[in-house]
Tab-separated table of N, CA and C and ligand atoms in Angstrom:
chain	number	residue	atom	x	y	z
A	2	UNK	N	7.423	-15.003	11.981
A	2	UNK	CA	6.197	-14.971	11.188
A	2	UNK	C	6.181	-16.168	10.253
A	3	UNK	N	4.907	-17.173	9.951
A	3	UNK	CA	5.089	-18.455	9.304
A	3	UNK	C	4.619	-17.744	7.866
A	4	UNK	N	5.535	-18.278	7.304
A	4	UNK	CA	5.396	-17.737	5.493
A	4	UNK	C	3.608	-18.596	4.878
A	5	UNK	N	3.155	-17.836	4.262
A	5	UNK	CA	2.414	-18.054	3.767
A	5	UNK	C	2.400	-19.391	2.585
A	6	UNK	N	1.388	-20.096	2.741
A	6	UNK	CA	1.323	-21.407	1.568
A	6	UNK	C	1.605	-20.727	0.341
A	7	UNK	N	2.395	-21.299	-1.021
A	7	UNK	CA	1.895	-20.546	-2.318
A	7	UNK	C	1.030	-20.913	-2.966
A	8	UNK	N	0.943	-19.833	-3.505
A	8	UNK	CA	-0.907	-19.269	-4.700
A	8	UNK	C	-0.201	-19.293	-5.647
A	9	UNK	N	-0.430	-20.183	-7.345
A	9	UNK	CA	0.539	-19.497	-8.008
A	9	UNK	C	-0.704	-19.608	-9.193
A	10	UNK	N	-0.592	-18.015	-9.817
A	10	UNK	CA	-1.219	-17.397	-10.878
A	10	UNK	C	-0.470	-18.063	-12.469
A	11	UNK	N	-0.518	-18.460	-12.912
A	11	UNK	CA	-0.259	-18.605	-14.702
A	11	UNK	C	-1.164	-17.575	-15.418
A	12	UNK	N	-0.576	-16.508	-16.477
A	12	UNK	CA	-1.304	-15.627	-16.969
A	12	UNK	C	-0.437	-15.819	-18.392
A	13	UNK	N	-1.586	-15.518	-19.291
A	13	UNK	CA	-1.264	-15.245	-21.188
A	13	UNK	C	-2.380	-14.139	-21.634
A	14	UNK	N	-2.880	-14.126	-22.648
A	14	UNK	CA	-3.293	-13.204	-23.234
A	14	UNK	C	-4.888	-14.049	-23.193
A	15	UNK	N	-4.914	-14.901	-23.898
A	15	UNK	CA	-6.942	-15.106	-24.116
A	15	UNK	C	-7.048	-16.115	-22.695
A	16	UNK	N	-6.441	-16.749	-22.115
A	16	UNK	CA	-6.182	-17.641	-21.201
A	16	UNK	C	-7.167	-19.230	-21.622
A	17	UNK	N	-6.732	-19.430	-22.561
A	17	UNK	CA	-7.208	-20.363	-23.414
A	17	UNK	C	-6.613	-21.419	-24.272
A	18	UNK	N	-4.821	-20.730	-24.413
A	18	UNK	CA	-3.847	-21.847	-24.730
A	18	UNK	C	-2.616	-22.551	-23.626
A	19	UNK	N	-2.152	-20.815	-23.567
A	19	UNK	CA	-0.641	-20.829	-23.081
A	19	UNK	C	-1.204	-21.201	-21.382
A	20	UNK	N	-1.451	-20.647	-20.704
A	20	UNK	CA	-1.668	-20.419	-19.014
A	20	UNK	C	-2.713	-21.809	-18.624
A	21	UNK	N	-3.802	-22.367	-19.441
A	21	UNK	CA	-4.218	-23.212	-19.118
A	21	UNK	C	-3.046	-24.783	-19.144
A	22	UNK	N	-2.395	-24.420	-20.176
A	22	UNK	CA	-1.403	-25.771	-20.224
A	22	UNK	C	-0.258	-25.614	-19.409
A	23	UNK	N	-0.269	-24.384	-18.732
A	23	UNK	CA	1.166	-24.329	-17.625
A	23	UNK	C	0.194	-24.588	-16.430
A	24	UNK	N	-0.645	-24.243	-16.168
A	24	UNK	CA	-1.765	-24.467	-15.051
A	24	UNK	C	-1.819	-25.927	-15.052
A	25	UNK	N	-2.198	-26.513	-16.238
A	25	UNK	CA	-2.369	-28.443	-16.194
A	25	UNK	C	-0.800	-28.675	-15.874
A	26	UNK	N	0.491	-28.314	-16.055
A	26	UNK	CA	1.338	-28.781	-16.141
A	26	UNK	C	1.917	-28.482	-14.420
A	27	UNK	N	1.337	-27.387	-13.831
A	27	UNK	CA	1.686	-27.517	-12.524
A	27	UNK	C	1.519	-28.314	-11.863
A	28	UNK	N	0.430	-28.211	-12.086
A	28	UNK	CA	-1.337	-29.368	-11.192
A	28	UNK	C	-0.516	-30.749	-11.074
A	29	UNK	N	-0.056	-31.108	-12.664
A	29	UNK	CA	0.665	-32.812	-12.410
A	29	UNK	C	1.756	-32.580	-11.706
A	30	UNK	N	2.841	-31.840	-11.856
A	30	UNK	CA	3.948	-31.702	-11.146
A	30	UNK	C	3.650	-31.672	-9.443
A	31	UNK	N	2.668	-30.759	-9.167
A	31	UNK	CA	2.735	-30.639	-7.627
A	31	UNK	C	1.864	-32.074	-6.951
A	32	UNK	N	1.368	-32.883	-7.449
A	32	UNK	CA	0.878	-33.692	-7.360
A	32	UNK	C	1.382	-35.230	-7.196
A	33	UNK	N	2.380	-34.874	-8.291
A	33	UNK	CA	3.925	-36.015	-7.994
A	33	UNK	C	4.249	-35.548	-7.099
A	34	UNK	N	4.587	-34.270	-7.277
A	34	UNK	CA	5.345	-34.384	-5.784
A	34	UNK	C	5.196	-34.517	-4.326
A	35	UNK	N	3.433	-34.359	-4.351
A	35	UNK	CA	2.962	-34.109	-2.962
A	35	UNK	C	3.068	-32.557	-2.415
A	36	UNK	N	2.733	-31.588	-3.044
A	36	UNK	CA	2.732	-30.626	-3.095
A	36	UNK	C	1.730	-29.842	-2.885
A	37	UNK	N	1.266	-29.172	-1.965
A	37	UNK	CA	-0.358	-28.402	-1.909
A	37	UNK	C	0.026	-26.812	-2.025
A	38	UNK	N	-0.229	-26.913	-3.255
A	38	UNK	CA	-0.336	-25.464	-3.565
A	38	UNK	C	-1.633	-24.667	-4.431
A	39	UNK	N	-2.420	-23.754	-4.210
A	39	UNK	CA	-3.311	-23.076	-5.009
A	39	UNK	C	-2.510	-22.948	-6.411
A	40	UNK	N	-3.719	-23.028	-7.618
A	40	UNK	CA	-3.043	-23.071	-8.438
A	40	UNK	C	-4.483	-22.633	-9.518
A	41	UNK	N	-3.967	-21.670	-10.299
A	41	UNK	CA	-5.270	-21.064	-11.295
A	41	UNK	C	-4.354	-19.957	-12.415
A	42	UNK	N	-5.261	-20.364	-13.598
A	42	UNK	CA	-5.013	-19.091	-14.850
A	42	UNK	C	-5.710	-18.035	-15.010
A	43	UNK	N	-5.304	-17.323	-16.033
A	43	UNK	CA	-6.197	-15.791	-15.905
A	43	UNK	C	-5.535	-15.091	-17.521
A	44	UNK	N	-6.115	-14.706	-18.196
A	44	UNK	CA	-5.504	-13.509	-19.198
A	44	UNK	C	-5.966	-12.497	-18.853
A	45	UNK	N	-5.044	-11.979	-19.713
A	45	UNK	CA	-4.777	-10.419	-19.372
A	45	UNK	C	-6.370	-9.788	-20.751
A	46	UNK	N	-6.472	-10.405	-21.406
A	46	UNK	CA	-7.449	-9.998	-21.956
A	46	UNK	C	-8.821	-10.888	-21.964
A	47	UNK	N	-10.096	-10.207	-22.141
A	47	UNK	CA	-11.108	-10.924	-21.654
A	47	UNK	C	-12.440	-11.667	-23.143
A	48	UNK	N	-11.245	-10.880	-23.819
A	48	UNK	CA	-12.466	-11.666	-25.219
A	48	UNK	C	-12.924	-13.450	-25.090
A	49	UNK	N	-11.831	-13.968	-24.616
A	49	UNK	CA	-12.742	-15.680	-24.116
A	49	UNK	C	-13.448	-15.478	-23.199
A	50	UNK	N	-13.295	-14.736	-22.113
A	50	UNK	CA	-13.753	-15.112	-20.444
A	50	UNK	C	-15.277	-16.344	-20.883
A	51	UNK	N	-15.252	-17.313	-20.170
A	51	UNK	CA	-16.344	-18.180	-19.670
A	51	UNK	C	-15.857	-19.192	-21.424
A	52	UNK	N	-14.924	-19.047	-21.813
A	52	UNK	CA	-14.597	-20.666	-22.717
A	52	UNK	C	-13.713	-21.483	-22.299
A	53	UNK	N	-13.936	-22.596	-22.572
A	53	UNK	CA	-12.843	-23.620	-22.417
A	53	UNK	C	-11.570	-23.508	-23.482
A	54	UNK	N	-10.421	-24.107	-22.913
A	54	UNK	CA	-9.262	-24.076	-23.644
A	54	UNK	C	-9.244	-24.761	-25.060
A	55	UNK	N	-8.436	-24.023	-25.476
A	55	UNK	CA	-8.777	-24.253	-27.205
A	55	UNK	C	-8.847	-25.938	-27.602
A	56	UNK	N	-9.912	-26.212	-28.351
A	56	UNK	CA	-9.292	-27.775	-28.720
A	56	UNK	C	-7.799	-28.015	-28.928
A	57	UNK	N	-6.978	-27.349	-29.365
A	57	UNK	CA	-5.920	-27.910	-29.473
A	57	UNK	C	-4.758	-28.058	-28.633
A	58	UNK	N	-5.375	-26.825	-27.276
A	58	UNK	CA	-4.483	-27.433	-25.796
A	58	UNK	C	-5.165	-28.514	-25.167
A	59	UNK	N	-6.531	-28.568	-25.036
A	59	UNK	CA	-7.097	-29.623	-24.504
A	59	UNK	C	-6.463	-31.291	-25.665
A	60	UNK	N	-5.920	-30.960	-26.303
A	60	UNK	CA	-5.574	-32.234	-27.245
A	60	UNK	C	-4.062	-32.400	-26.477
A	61	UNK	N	-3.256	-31.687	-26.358
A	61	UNK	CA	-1.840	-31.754	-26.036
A	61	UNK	C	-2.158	-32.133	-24.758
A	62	UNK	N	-3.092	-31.604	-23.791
A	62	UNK	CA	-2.849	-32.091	-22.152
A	62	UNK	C	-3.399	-33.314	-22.234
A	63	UNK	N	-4.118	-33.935	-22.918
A	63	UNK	CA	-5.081	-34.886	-22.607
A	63	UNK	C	-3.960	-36.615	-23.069
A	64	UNK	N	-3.072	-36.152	-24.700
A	64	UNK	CA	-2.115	-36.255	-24.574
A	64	UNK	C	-1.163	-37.224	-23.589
A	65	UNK	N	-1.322	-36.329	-22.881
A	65	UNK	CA	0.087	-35.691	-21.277
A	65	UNK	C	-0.671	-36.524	-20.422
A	66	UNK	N	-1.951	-36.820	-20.046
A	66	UNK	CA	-2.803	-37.329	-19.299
A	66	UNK	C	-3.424	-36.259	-17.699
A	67	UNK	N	-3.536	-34.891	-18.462
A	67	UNK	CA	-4.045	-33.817	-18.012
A	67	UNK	C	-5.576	-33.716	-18.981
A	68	UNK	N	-6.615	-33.923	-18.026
A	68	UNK	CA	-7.959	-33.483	-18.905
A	68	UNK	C	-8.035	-31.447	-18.437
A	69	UNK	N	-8.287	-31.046	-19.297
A	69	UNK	CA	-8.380	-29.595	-18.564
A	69	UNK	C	-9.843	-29.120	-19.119
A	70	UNK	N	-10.532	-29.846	-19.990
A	70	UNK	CA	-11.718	-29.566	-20.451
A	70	UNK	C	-13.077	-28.633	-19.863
A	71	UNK	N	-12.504	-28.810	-18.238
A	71	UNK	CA	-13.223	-28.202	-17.213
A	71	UNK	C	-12.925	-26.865	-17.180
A	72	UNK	N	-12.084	-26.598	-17.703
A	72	UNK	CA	-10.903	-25.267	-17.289
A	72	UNK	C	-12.034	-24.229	-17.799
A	73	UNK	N	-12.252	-22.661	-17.508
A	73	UNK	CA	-13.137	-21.565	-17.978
A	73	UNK	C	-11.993	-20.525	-17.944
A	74	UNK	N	-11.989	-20.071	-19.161
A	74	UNK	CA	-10.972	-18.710	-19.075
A	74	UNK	C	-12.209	-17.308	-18.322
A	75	UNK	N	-10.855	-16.704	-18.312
A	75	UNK	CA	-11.371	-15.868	-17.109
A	75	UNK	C	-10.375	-14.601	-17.364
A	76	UNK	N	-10.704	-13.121	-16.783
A	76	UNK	CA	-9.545	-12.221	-17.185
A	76	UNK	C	-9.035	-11.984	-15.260
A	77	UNK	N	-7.936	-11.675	-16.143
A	77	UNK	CA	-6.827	-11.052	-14.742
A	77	UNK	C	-7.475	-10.047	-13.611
A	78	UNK	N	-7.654	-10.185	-12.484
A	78	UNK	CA	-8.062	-9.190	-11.764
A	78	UNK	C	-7.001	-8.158	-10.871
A	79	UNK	N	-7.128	-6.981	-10.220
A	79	UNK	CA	-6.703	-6.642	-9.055
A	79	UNK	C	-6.334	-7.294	-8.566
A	80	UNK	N	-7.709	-8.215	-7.610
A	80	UNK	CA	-7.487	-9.279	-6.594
A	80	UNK	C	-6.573	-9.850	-6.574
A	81	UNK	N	-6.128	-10.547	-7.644
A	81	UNK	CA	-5.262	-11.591	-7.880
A	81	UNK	C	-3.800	-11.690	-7.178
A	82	UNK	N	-3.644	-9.856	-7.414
A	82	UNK	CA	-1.778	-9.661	-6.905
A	82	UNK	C	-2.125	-10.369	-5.056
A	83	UNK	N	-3.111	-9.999	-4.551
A	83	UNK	CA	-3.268	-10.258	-3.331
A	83	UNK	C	-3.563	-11.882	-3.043
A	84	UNK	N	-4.148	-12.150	-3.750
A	84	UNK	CA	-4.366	-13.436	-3.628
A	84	UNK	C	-3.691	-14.536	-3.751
A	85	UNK	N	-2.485	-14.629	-5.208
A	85	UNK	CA	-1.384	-15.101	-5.349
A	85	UNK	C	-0.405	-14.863	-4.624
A	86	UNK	N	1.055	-15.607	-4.150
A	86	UNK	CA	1.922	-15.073	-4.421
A	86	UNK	C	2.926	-15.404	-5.422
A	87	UNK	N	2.928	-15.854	-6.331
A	87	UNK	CA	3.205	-16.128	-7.456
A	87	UNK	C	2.692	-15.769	-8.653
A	88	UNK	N	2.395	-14.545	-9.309
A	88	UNK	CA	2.274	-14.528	-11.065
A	88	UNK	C	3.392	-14.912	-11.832
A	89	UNK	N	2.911	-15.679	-12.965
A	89	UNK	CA	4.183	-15.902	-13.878
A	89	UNK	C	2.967	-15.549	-15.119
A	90	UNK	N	4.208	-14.630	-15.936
A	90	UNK	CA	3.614	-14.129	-17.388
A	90	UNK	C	4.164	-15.719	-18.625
A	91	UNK	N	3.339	-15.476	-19.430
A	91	UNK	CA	3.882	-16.179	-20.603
A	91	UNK	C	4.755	-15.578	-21.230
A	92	UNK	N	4.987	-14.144	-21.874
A	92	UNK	CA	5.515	-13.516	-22.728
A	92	UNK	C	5.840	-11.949	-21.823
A	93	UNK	N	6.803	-11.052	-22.728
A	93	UNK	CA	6.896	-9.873	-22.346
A	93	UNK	C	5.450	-8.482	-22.359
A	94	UNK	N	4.553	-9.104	-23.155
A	94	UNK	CA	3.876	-8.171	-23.304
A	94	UNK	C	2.636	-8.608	-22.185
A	95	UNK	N	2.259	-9.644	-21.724
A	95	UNK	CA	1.222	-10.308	-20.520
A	95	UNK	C	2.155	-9.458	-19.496
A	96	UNK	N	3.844	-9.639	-19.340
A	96	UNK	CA	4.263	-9.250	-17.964
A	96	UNK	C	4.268	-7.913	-17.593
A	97	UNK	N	3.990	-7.157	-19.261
A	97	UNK	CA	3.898	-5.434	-18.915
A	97	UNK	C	2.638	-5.370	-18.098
A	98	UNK	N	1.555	-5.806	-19.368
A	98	UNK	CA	0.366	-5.648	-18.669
A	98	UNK	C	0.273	-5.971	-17.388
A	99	UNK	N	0.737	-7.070	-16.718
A	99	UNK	CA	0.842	-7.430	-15.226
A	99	UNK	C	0.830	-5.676	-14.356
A	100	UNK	N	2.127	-5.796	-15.290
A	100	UNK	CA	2.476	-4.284	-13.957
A	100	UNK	C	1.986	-3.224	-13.882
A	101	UNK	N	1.442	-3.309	-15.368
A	101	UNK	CA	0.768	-1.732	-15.551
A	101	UNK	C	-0.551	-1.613	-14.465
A	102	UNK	N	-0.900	-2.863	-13.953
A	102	UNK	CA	-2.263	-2.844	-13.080
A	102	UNK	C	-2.230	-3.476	-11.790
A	103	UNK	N	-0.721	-3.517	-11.841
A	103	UNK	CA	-0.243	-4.391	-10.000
A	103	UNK	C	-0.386	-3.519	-9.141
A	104	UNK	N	-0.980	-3.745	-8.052
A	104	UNK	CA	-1.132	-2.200	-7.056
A	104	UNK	C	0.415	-2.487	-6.513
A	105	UNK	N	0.518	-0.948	-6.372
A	105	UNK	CA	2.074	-0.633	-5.729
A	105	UNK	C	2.339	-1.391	-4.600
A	106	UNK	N	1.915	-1.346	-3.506
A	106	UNK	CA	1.837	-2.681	-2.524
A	106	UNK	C	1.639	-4.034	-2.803
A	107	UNK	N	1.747	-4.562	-3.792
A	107	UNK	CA	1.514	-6.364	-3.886
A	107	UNK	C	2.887	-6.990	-3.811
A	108	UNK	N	2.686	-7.793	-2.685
A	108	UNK	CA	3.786	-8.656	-2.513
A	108	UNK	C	4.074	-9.934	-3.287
A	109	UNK	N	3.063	-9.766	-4.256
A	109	UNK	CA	3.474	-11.124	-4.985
A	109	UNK	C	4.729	-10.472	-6.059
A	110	UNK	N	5.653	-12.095	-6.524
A	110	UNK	CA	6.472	-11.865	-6.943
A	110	UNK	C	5.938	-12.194	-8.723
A	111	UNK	N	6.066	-11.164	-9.082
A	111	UNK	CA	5.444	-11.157	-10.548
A	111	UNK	C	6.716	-11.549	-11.732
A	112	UNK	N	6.490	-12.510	-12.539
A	112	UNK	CA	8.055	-12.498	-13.430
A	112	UNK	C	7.450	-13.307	-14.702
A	113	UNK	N	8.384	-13.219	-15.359
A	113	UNK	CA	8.350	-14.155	-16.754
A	113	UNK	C	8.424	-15.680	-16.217
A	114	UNK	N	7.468	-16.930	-16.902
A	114	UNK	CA	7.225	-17.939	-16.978
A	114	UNK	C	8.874	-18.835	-16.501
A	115	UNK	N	9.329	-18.115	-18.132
A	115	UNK	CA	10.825	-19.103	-18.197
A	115	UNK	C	11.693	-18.645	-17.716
A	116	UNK	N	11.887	-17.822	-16.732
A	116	UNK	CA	12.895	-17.406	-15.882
A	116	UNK	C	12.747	-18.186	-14.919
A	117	UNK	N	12.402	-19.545	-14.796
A	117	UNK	CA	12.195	-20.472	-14.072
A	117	UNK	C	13.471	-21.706	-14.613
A	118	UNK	N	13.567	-21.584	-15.744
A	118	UNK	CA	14.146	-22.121	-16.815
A	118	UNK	C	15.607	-22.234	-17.166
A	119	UNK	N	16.807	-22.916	-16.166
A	119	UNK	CA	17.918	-22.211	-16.697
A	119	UNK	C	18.164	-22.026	-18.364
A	120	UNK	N	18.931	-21.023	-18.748
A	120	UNK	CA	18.811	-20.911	-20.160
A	120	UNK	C	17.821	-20.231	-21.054
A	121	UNK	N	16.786	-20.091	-20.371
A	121	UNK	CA	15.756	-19.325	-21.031
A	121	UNK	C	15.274	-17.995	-20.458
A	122	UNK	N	16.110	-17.480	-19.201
A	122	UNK	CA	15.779	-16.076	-18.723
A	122	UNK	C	15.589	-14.835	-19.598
A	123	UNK	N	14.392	-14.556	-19.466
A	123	UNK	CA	14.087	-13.756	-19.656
A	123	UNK	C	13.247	-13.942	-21.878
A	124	UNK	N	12.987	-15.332	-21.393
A	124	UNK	CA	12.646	-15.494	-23.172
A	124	UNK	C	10.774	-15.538	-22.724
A	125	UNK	N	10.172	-15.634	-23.948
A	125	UNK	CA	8.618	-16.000	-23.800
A	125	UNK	C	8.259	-17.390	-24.527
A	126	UNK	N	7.233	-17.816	-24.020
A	126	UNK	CA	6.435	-18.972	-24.146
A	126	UNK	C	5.544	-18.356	-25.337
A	127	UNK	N	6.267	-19.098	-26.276
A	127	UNK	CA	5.851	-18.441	-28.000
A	127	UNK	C	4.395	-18.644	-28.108
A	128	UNK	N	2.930	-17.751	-28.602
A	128	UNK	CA	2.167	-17.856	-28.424
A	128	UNK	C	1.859	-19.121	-29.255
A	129	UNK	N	0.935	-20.204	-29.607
A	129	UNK	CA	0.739	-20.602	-30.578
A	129	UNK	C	-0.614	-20.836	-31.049
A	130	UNK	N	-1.410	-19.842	-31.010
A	130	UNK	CA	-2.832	-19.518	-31.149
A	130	UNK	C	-3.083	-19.457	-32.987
A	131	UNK	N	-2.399	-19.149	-33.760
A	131	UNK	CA	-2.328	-18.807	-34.706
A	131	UNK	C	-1.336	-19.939	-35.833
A	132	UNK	N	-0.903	-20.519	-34.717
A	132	UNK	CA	0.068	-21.741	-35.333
A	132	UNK	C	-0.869	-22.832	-35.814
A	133	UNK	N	0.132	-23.917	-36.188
A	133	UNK	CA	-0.442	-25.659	-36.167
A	133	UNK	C	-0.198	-26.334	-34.623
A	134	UNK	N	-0.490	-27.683	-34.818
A	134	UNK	CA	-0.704	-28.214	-33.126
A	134	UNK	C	0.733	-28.555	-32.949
A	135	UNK	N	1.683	-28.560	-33.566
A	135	UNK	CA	3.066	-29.012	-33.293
A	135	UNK	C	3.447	-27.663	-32.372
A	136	UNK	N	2.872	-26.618	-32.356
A	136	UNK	CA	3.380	-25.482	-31.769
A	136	UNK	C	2.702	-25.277	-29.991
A	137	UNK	N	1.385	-26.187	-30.566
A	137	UNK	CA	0.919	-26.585	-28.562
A	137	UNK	C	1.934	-27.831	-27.946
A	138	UNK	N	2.698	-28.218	-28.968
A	138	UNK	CA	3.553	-29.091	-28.318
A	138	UNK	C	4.819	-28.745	-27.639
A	139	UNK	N	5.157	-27.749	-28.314
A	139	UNK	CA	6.242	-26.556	-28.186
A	139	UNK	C	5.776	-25.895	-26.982
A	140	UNK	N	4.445	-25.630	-26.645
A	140	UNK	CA	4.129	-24.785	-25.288
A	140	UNK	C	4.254	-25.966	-24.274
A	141	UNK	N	3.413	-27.009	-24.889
A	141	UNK	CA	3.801	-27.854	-23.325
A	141	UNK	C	5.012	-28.343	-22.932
A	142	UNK	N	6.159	-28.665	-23.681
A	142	UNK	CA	7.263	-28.850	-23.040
A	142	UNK	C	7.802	-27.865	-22.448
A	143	UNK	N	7.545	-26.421	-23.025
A	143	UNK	CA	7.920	-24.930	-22.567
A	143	UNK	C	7.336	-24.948	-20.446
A	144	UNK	N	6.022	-25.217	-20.991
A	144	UNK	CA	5.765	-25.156	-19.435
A	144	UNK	C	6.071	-26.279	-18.530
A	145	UNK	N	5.669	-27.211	-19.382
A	145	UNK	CA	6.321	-28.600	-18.539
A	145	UNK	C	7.497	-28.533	-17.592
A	146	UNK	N	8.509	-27.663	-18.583
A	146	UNK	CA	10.057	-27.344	-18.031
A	146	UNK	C	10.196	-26.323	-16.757
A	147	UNK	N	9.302	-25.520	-16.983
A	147	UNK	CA	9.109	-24.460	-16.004
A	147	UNK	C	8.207	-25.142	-14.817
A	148	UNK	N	7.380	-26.064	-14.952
A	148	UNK	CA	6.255	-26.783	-13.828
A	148	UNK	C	7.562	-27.324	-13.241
A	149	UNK	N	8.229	-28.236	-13.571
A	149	UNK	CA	9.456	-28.920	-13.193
A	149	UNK	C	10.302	-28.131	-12.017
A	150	UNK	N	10.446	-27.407	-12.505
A	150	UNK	CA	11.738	-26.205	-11.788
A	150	UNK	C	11.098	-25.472	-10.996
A	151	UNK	N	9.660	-24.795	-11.030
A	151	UNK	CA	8.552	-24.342	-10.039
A	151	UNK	C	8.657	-24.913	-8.754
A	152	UNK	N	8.114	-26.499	-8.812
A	152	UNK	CA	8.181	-27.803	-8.205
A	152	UNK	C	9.211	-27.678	-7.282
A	153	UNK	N	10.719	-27.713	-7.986
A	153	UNK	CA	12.037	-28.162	-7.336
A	153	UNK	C	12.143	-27.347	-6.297
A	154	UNK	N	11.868	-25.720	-6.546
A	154	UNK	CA	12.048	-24.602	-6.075
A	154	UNK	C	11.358	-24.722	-4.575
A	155	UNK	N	9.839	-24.902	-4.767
A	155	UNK	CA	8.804	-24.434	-3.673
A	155	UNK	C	9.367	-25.591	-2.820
A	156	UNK	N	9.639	-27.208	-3.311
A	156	UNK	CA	9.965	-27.990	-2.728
A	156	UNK	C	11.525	-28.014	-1.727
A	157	UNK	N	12.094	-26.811	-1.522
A	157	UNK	CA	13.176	-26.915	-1.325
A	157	UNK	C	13.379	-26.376	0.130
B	214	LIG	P1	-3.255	-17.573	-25.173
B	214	LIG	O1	-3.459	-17.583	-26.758
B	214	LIG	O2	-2.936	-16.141	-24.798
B	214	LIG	O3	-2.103	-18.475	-24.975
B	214	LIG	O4	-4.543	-18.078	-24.563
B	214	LIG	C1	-4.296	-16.710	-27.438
B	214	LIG	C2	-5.641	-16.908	-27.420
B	214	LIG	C3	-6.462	-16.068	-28.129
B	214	LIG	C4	-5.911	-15.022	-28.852
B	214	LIG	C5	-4.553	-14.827	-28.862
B	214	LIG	C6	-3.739	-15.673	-28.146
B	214	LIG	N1	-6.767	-14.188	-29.601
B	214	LIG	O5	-6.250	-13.274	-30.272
B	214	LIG	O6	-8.005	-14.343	-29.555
C-alpha cells in the first residue's frame, strides 16, 4: 500500500499568533527543501475565525522573510483529523482539546509541537498573545526549531 503524501495541521488557541508562525515556518522549511507537503492552521477556539494574524506575528515573519498577511484564522474542525495526517498542538491545553474531539478512528498522528524538538518533549510553545514582541520572537525560533526537525523527519 503507497503511504499517503503528508497534510500537516499547526493548531493554538485564536490561530492568530502561535500556529500561523509555525505554519509560515514550515512553508519556508519545506520549500528549501523541496518538499511538497499540505500545510494549514486552525485554533481550537473560534473568537478570530476570518482575521489575519496579529500585527505582531505578521512583524516577526515578515522579519524572517515569510509575508503571512494573507493568512485567515479559522477554527479546528472534525474534518481535519481526516484530512491531515499530522496535527501538532502548541501547548498542553490545544492538545487536550485536540482529543477531546478526535474521532476514535483518526489516523492522524496528533502530538505536541516540540516533541519534535530534542530537549523539549513534551514542553509548550509559550503563548505570547498577552506578552511584548520579544516573546513573538521566542515563538518563532520555538517553531522555526520544530519546522527544522519536521523537515529532517518527512525528508528521511
Ligand atoms: P494564539 O494566541 O493561540 O497563539 O493565536 C492567542 C490569540 C488570542 C487569544 C489568546 C491567545 N485570545 O485570548 O483572544
Amino acid at each position: 500500500m503507497s503511504e499517503r503524501s503528508p497534510a500537516v495541521l499547526f493548531v493554538c488557541l485564536g490561530n492568530i499568533c502561535r500556529s500561523p508562525l509555525a505554519e509560515a515556518a514550515f512553508r519556508s522549511e519545506t520549500a528549501r527543501a523541496g518538499l511538497t507537503v499540505e500545510i494549514d492552521s486552525a485554533g481550537t477556539g473560534d473568537w478570530h475565525a476570518g482575521s489575519p494574524p496579529d500585527p505582531r506575528a505578521q512583524a516577526v515573519a515578515l522579519a524572517a522573510g515569510a509575508d503571512i498577511a494573507a493568512l485567515r484564522a479559522r477554527q479546528v474542525t472534525v474534518d481535519d483529523f481526516s484530512r491531515f495526517t499530522h496535527i501538532f498542538a502548541m501547548d498542553a491545553q490545544n492538545l487536550a482539546d485536540l482529543r477531546a474531539i478526535a474521532p476514535a478512528d483518526t489516523s492522524a498522528r496528533v502530538s505536541l509541537l516540540l516533541d519534535l524538538v530534542p530537549g523539549r518533549e513534551g514542553a509548550s510553545v509559550s503563548d505570547p498573545y498577552y506578552g511584548g514582541e520579544e516573546l513573538f520572537e521566542y515563538t518563532w525560533d520555538d517553531v522555526t526549531a520544530a519546522a527544522r526537525a519536521l523537515v529532517a523527519e518527512l525528508a528521511r
